[in-house]
Amino acid sequence: MPITTKDVMRVADLARLDVNEADAVLYASQLQKILGHVEKLSEVDTLGADDKTAKTAGTRPLREDKAVKGLSQDDALKNAPERSDGCIKVPQIIE
Amino acid sequence: MQYEAVIGLEVHAQLLTGSKLFCACSTRFGAEPNTQVCPVCLGMPGTLPVLNAKAVDYAIMTALAVDCVVNPISVFARKNYFYPDLPKGYQISQYNEPLSSRGRLDITTESGQKTIGITRIHMEEDAGKLIHGEGADENYSFVDLNRAGVPLIEIVSEPDMRVADEAVAYLKALRDILVYLGVCDGNMEEGSFRCDANVSIRPIGQAALGTKAELKNINSFKFVKDAITYEIQRQIDVVEEGGKVIQETRLFDSTRGVTVSMRSKEEAHDYRYFPEPDLAPLVVNEADVERLRENLPELPEAKRSRFGDAYGIPAYDAGVLTSTRALADYYEELVRLTDEPKLSSNWIMGEVLRLLNGNGLTITGSPVKPSAIAELLAMIKDGRLSNNMAKEVFEEMFKTGKTAEDVVKSKGVAQISDEGAITGIIEAVIKANPENLERYRGGKDKLFGFFVGEVMKAAKGQANPATVNKLLKEKLNG
Amino acid sequence: MDLTSLTVHELSGLLQKREVSSVEAAQAYLNRIASLNARLGAYITVTADEAIEAAKEADKRLLSGASSPLTGVPVSVKDIFCTAGVKTTCASKILERFIPVYDAAVVARLKDAGAVILGKNNMDEFAMGSSTENSAFFPARNPWDLQRVPGGSSGGSASAVAADLSAASVGTDTGGSIRQPASCCGVVGLKPTYGRVSRYGMIAFASSLDQAGPITKDVTDAAIMLKAIAGFDPLDSTSVDLSVPDFPCLLSGGVKGLRLGIPKEYFIEGMDSQVSASVNDALDCLKKEGALIVPITLPHTEYAVSVYYLLATAEASSNLARFDGVKYGLRVGAANLIDMYKKSRAAGFGAEVKRRIMLGTYALSAGYYDAYYKKASEVRALIKRDFDEAFKVCDVIATPTCPTPAFKLGEKTQDPLTMYLSDIFTISCNLAGIPGISMPCGFTKGKLPIGLQLLGRPFDEATILRAAYTFERTAGIGKEKPAL
């Protein structure tokens, strides 16, 4: 199934990446090539292949419900690009 | 054409744990912004979630209380979307394989009893809070991540409700259960019990479901009723006018009592769920489920019917007394101390609740404990206080926190039942009214009332009326 | 004596005997970094002041006697591990100014052991790459030939250790990112079993595959480093609560009767003839020491690269969503939030990272999940099963680490798929979650190192370390240094 620049733009939108037309053409061909390679997975018979039990083997104990003081407000916001009154400041949301 | 509505509810309930779902930060409400955060709930690079054991217990308890199947293996999944209140860019939730499924809840409305199916209950983390700027800041928003990572359960109902009243009854019953279990405080205003409603309509008799609208922002029982009622009529109007209901999210505007389209691009939502690789699938073994089942408290419905059976009180009383677990416990303690189920019920439903409500208190904040009321009721029983006097004493106890005995002593309010004392008062009254005594003895029976009044006046109203009657009759008749 | 040419255990011996001080050792390394890092690009950040301070503390500790084999030893860590108060970039512009407020578990354990951290090693951005050319700042280079790549993504770590710019380093391995650069640079690289080492504070690329491990000058050092960083961590739910064996004490004992499985799928056409010759010599050597050669098959090998690139990119697309310009990292100003997101991420991520985010997002998106992510997960289970079967008839699996020696800078940057295929021998190990080690086994005629890979059963790092140690001792290789 060919990947169009429209597909690329939809994915870029989901991934919140600014992609211009020229990039989209390049991505389309690169993704096409990689996904073409990946196509061969469809030939594998995976009936009954489920590794959930393997993943749960040796399941760890959960965390006890005990509150512990975390970071100070200053440390929490230290790396924030913009802050104001103890909050992280972001541009307005326009859907 | 006749239409019926199809309503399903999604409830998000905040679990009453001390720490967050995946980190040790406090869940306390109302702290300064970004002071209950750590690298994990801030979504700092390299941090990892570790599941809170108590949150799992609470979710299982809820599942058991509504007859859900607790799945032996459930899987956490990432729900991917970008929003500033979602620090990791994904919410850890459960998707294909939730903690529990296939439960039920019985509700009662004016039209009778009905069973509402529960599709699933799963665990997830809450997002933070986004505050929209005003004035000079109107082009900005502000993020507070204190709430990010607080544990929630999402309880999804089957689309089994047909009218708004059923939705309200379902929500009330569900909230009662959560509060009874002690897993959620049920506070709708602070958002610890939130509800979204999926509403659609279809012509009566049609089996297929219509297109649904999802209603959000309905944070009180009244709004649930108003929003659903409005939305049903809106959809009927759309269809009647030849239009089509579109699948969308609508916000309830409580000031205008209407639902408003959010106009977001629905097709843009593609959450790309996949199993959370940072957490192993959650294994719940049967022994844990049984341990929780055994420790499950009695639920509102069961308690209500037991109160009727065991204490012989009317259904209405049982309903009021079981409205919260604390009130029911209070009542049962009082009955245990007095062995007077009906008198206890009368007192709690009358005096106790009247004063609590008047002072904006709940039963847990009552200054008078069951043992103190029991002492008071004993005084009525052995004749030391009349019912009316006891009410006065109770008000004083409520105000000051003193015991009944102390109030009686300090105010001198005690019923005089002692025959010697009462005889003394009667003799003095008779002595002071020789003419009336003559007239009474001469056949004017009605003057008996006059003598009773005089005696009570002289006794400052504290004489036991039955004793006064008996002794007065003896003395007047000579 | 040149202190920087010593292994960890050699230097540690001198430190313990107080023949040299940790400050002297740290200073020697800092001097060498100052003179060579510009050519090698092995470090993104050098923490000279902190290192000298830590060395002074280590010297006190050495005097007091309360020391470990790492006390006072100058090491480095890949710039993917968070370091409290020290810039942690993941070789990305998006984190160029990010200063964590916490140490990664690996860093904390190194510090607890008394190691002196010299700085943060260069890498492919977000560990995505096989050449360290994807660093947003500058590429790292191979000390054996500066025109060639050191491998990747832990290329800075391998380059630093090979060039004596640190005594040892900790890298991370998602599809070969420790073993492939170790092979390219002629050093030892160990990827432990998934769950052996805490991932807390290690910036995630693909959570179900990532694992931290040592890159060292010899096998003994790998055992020492692994022992120091391994163990259960209550902050990482995927770390496993198993006791950590005393790896350095389990190295001797030889390979008599050890069954070495040779998978036919790993000796393929197109493999460099010098690589296969060198690996075969290594196998002969182990055979002479008493190992038994067992032909085995890992039938799903050919699907490993496809499975890997679907699962790793899908997880990465989600793991990298947190870099959104809100809480930390680069923010490009915009009037509304969505534009801010898109511009910040477009400016902050490099081409390869964006490509993988796109691929991963696509693989998870509505309508494609079953065909891509789900299918890949199922095939992954089959690959794991292949190894379970193989380990019924052998104890260790031996393969080349890479099909070819280090390639030239720029050689593979134009074609992502060719680059991806250079990980062909290392990827299955991550998919199966088993431990793997790469160690030098010879050189090409052009003096480029060749690597031998040994894979073991889950949590049986001790056996592959023992086999590697035996080979290192008998063949007497790994002593040669690049001329710089």
XYZ file of N, CA and C in Angstrom, chain C residues 112-236:
375
model
N 27.864 5.709 44.577
C 27.917 4.980 45.857
C 29.158 4.097 45.945
N 29.545 3.542 44.792
C 30.718 2.672 44.780
C 32.008 3.486 44.850
N 31.874 4.803 44.750
C 33.053 5.665 44.854
C 33.709 5.992 43.524
N 33.049 5.626 42.416
C 33.627 5.934 41.102
C 33.624 7.443 40.880
N 34.586 7.901 40.099
C 34.713 9.330 39.781
C 34.193 9.532 38.365
N 33.140 10.353 38.235
C 32.540 10.502 36.907
C 33.168 11.686 36.172
N 33.811 11.359 35.047
C 34.555 12.369 34.284
C 33.651 13.217 33.406
N 32.550 12.634 32.967
C 31.660 13.406 32.103
C 30.685 12.510 31.374
N 30.027 13.128 30.388
C 28.917 12.498 29.700
C 29.300 12.210 28.247
N 29.176 10.958 27.849
C 29.635 10.550 26.529
C 28.666 10.847 25.404
N 29.251 11.124 24.279
C 28.494 11.393 23.059
C 27.733 10.137 22.618
N 26.737 10.323 21.810
C 25.852 9.217 21.424
C 25.023 9.652 20.225
N 24.333 8.712 19.613
C 23.322 9.089 18.638
C 22.153 9.697 19.399
N 21.553 10.724 18.830
C 20.446 11.407 19.492
C 19.383 10.402 19.955
N 19.051 10.468 21.242
C 18.066 9.567 21.853
C 18.391 8.095 21.585
N 19.681 7.809 21.405
C 20.166 6.435 21.198
C 19.694 5.834 19.885
N 19.289 6.690 18.959
C 18.783 6.189 17.684
C 19.857 6.302 16.617
N 20.541 5.178 16.389
C 21.556 5.176 15.346
C 22.596 4.129 15.633
N 23.463 3.909 14.657
C 24.485 2.878 14.779
C 25.854 3.456 14.446
N 25.991 4.785 14.523
C 27.247 5.392 14.101
C 27.657 6.618 14.921
N 26.791 7.087 15.784
C 26.997 8.326 16.546
C 27.094 9.553 15.629
N 26.726 9.350 14.360
C 26.624 10.522 13.469
C 25.343 11.300 13.736
N 24.399 10.670 14.453
C 23.135 11.357 14.733
C 23.183 12.219 15.983
N 24.353 12.397 16.556
C 24.463 13.355 17.661
C 24.130 14.740 17.115
N 23.340 15.501 17.870
C 22.965 16.838 17.397
C 24.151 17.799 17.454
N 25.225 17.400 18.160
C 26.306 18.356 18.390
C 27.525 18.110 17.494
N 28.036 16.913 17.515
C 29.167 16.550 16.641
C 29.277 15.031 16.658
N 29.805 14.438 15.601
C 29.913 12.979 15.613
C 31.069 12.544 16.494
N 30.999 11.329 17.016
C 32.172 10.744 17.677
C 32.934 9.960 16.608
N 34.220 9.740 16.869
C 35.042 9.056 15.856
C 35.729 7.828 16.424
N 36.095 6.956 15.519
C 36.716 5.695 15.903
C 38.215 5.898 16.126
N 38.740 5.605 17.303
C 40.164 5.852 17.588
C 41.098 5.061 16.669
N 40.608 3.976 16.085
C 41.458 3.163 15.199
C 41.559 3.773 13.824
N 40.612 4.615 13.482
C 40.630 5.297 12.173
C 39.636 6.447 12.266
N 40.179 7.650 12.354
C 39.318 8.806 12.627
C 38.341 9.109 11.490
N 38.559 8.467 10.343
C 37.601 8.658 9.240
C 36.396 7.735 9.397
N 36.498 6.853 10.376
C 35.428 5.871 10.533
C 34.590 6.138 11.784
N 33.386 5.580 11.752
C 32.478 5.765 12.896
C 32.899 4.821 14.026
N 32.585 5.198 15.262
C 32.864 4.299 16.384
C 31.712 3.319 16.610
N 30.726 3.329 15.714
C 29.498 2.575 15.967
C 28.556 3.415 16.819
N 27.441 2.819 17.130
C 26.491 3.593 17.923
C 25.389 2.700 18.445
N 24.562 3.176 19.298
C 24.491 4.586 19.653
C 25.474 4.992 20.756
N 26.033 4.015 21.498
C 26.962 4.391 22.579
C 28.373 4.608 22.019
N 28.472 5.298 20.870
C 29.762 5.467 20.208
C 30.742 6.299 21.015
N 30.249 7.297 21.718
C 31.137 8.129 22.530
C 31.761 7.321 23.663
N 30.958 6.435 24.263
C 31.457 5.587 25.346
C 32.547 4.652 24.833
N 32.285 3.996 23.697
C 33.244 3.033 23.150
C 34.517 3.746 22.704
N 34.354 4.895 22.071
C 35.504 5.669 21.622
C 36.343 6.112 22.824
N 35.677 6.582 23.876
C 36.387 7.057 25.074
C 37.179 5.920 25.720
N 36.552 4.759 25.848
C 37.233 3.639 26.517
C 38.396 3.133 25.648
N 38.165 3.032 24.332
C 39.213 2.537 23.434
C 40.403 3.493 23.394
N 40.125 4.795 23.521
C 41.185 5.798 23.414
C 41.737 6.194 24.782
N 41.365 5.454 25.817
C 41.817 5.763 27.178
C 41.399 7.159 27.647
N 40.174 7.564 27.262
C 39.640 8.822 27.784
C 38.756 8.552 28.999
N 38.565 7.291 29.314
C 37.976 6.916 30.603
C 38.303 5.450 30.841
N 38.302 5.061 32.114
C 38.693 3.686 32.435
C 37.600 2.710 32.034
N 36.362 3.199 32.086
C 35.216 2.390 31.701
C 34.047 3.341 31.519
N 33.034 2.878 30.812
C 31.851 3.717 30.631
C 30.607 2.853 30.769
N 29.480 3.514 31.025
C 28.202 2.799 30.978
C 27.428 3.334 29.793
N 27.014 2.417 28.929
C 26.203 2.778 27.775
C 24.824 2.162 27.898
N 24.045 2.269 26.835
C 22.745 1.595 26.818
C 22.618 0.868 25.489
N 21.809 -0.184 25.519
C 21.710 -1.074 24.372
C 20.241 -1.403 24.146
N 19.704 -0.940 23.017
C 18.305 -1.195 22.684
C 18.202 -2.213 21.552
N 19.197 -2.148 20.640
C 19.231 -3.123 19.550
C 20.666 -3.480 19.193
N 21.584 -3.128 20.103
C 23.004 -3.399 19.858
C 23.890 -2.221 20.212
N 23.313 -1.200 20.794
C 24.006 0.070 21.007
C 25.177 0.040 21.991
N 25.353 -1.077 22.718
C 26.584 -1.248 23.502
C 27.542 -2.148 22.719
N 27.020 -3.267 22.217
C 27.879 -4.304 21.616
C 28.454 -3.885 20.273
N 27.630 -3.218 19.442
C 28.129 -2.847 18.109
C 29.250 -1.806 18.203
N 29.122 -0.727 18.986
C 30.261 0.199 19.109
C 31.463 -0.446 19.807
N 31.211 -1.346 20.769
C 32.332 -2.036 21.410
C 33.100 -2.827 20.352
N 32.355 -3.497 19.481
C 32.982 -4.266 18.399
C 33.765 -3.347 17.466
N 33.169 -2.236 17.086
C 33.822 -1.288 16.168
C 35.105 -0.706 16.762
N 35.128 -0.525 18.075
C 36.256 0.157 18.723
C 37.212 -0.815 19.416
N 36.956 -2.114 19.338
C 37.878 -3.075 19.923
C 37.882 -3.103 21.436
N 36.724 -2.895 22.025
C 36.620 -2.983 23.483
C 35.521 -3.987 23.855
N 35.316 -4.176 25.164
C 34.307 -5.125 25.627
C 33.015 -4.374 25.933
N 31.890 -4.905 25.450
C 30.591 -4.285 25.734
C 29.599 -5.342 26.164
N 28.946 -5.119 27.289
C 28.025 -6.117 27.822
C 26.621 -5.548 27.957
N 25.681 -6.202 27.280
C 24.268 -5.874 27.499
C 23.709 -6.910 28.451
N 23.347 -6.507 29.665
C 22.808 -7.472 30.632
C 21.400 -7.928 30.234
N 20.904 -8.912 30.939
C 19.522 -9.369 30.778
C 18.576 -8.197 31.054
N 17.480 -8.115 30.277
C 16.483 -7.080 30.542
C 15.977 -7.247 31.983
N 16.043 -6.183 32.762
C 15.598 -6.267 34.156
C 16.741 -6.419 35.145
N 17.959 -6.635 34.654
C 19.100 -6.809 35.553
C 19.554 -5.468 36.130
N 19.498 -4.425 35.291
C 19.961 -3.099 35.718
C 18.773 -2.129 35.655
N 18.636 -1.308 36.674
C 17.520 -0.355 36.725
C 17.573 0.617 35.556
N 16.414 0.892 34.988
C 16.320 1.893 33.921
C 15.933 3.263 34.476
N 15.772 3.371 35.793
C 15.327 4.655 36.336
C 16.355 5.757 36.035
N 15.872 6.832 35.460
C 16.753 7.962 35.159
C 17.535 7.841 33.872
N 17.286 6.744 33.161
C 17.917 6.541 31.855
C 16.860 6.949 30.830
N 17.167 7.923 30.012
C 16.129 8.466 29.131
C 15.689 7.395 28.139
N 14.390 7.131 28.143
C 13.870 5.964 27.424
C 13.851 6.183 25.918
N 14.298 5.154 25.206
C 14.115 5.099 23.747
C 12.994 4.071 23.507
N 13.267 2.791 23.758
C 12.233 1.764 23.626
C 12.218 0.967 24.924
N 11.232 1.255 25.753
C 11.223 0.779 27.136
C 11.326 -0.731 27.293
N 10.776 -1.489 26.364
C 10.780 -2.947 26.538
C 12.094 -3.565 26.061
N 12.984 -2.739 25.519
C 14.245 -3.251 24.966
C 15.478 -2.628 25.617
N 15.358 -1.396 26.100
C 16.506 -0.657 26.643
C 17.135 -1.369 27.833
N 18.422 -1.396 27.864
C 19.109 -1.912 29.042
C 20.495 -1.275 29.118
N 20.885 -0.870 30.322
C 22.196 -0.255 30.522
C 23.240 -1.334 30.754
N 24.472 -1.051 30.350
C 25.540 -2.022 30.596
C 26.898 -1.389 30.379
N 27.948 -2.082 30.822
C 29.293 -1.501 30.769
C 29.985 -1.638 29.411
N 30.846 -0.674 29.136
C 31.790 -0.753 28.026
C 33.167 -0.591 28.672
N 34.028 -1.608 28.487
C 35.255 -1.644 29.280
C 36.450 -2.089 28.444
N 37.620 -1.971 29.068
C 38.855 -2.339 28.359
C 39.095 -3.842 28.355
N 38.559 -4.533 29.346
C 38.657 -6.001 29.304
C 37.468 -6.649 30.004
N 37.452 -7.975 29.995
C 36.292 -8.717 30.498
C 36.159 -8.592 32.023
N 37.305 -8.610 32.704
C 37.259 -8.461 34.173
C 36.571 -7.146 34.557
N 36.920 -6.086 33.837
C 36.300 -4.787 34.116
C 34.790 -4.828 33.888
N 34.384 -5.552 32.853
C 32.948 -5.653 32.574
C 32.234 -6.306 33.754
N 32.892 -7.344 34.323
C 32.298 -8.043 35.472
C 32.221 -7.115 36.689
N 33.272 -6.329 36.896
C 33.294 -5.394 38.035
C 32.205 -4.326 37.888
N 32.128 -3.767 36.685
C 31.139 -2.711 36.440
C 29.715 -3.254 36.548
N 29.491 -4.443 35.982
C 28.132 -5.000 36.037
C 27.701 -5.228 37.477
N 28.618 -5.758 38.270
C 28.275 -6.007 39.668
C 27.885 -4.704 40.365
N 28.576 -3.622 40.003
C 28.304 -2.341 40.672
C 26.953 -1.746 40.289
N 26.545 -1.921 39.035
C 25.311 -1.234 38.605
C 24.075 -2.129 38.643
N 24.240 -3.434 38.800
C 23.092 -4.342 38.704
C 22.298 -4.393 40.004
N 21.084 -4.892 39.897
C 20.277 -5.141 41.093
C 18.910 -4.490 41.036
N 18.004 -5.078 41.782
C 16.616 -4.610 41.833
C 16.537 -3.162 42.298
N 15.613 -2.423 41.686
C 15.376 -1.033 42.073
C 13.867 -0.839 42.230
N 13.422 -0.490 43.435
C 11.971 -0.324 43.625
C 11.371 0.775 42.740
N 12.220 1.607 42.134
C 11.692 2.660 41.260
C 11.528 2.193 39.814
N 11.958 0.971 39.523
C 11.791 0.429 38.170
C 11.035 -0.891 38.265
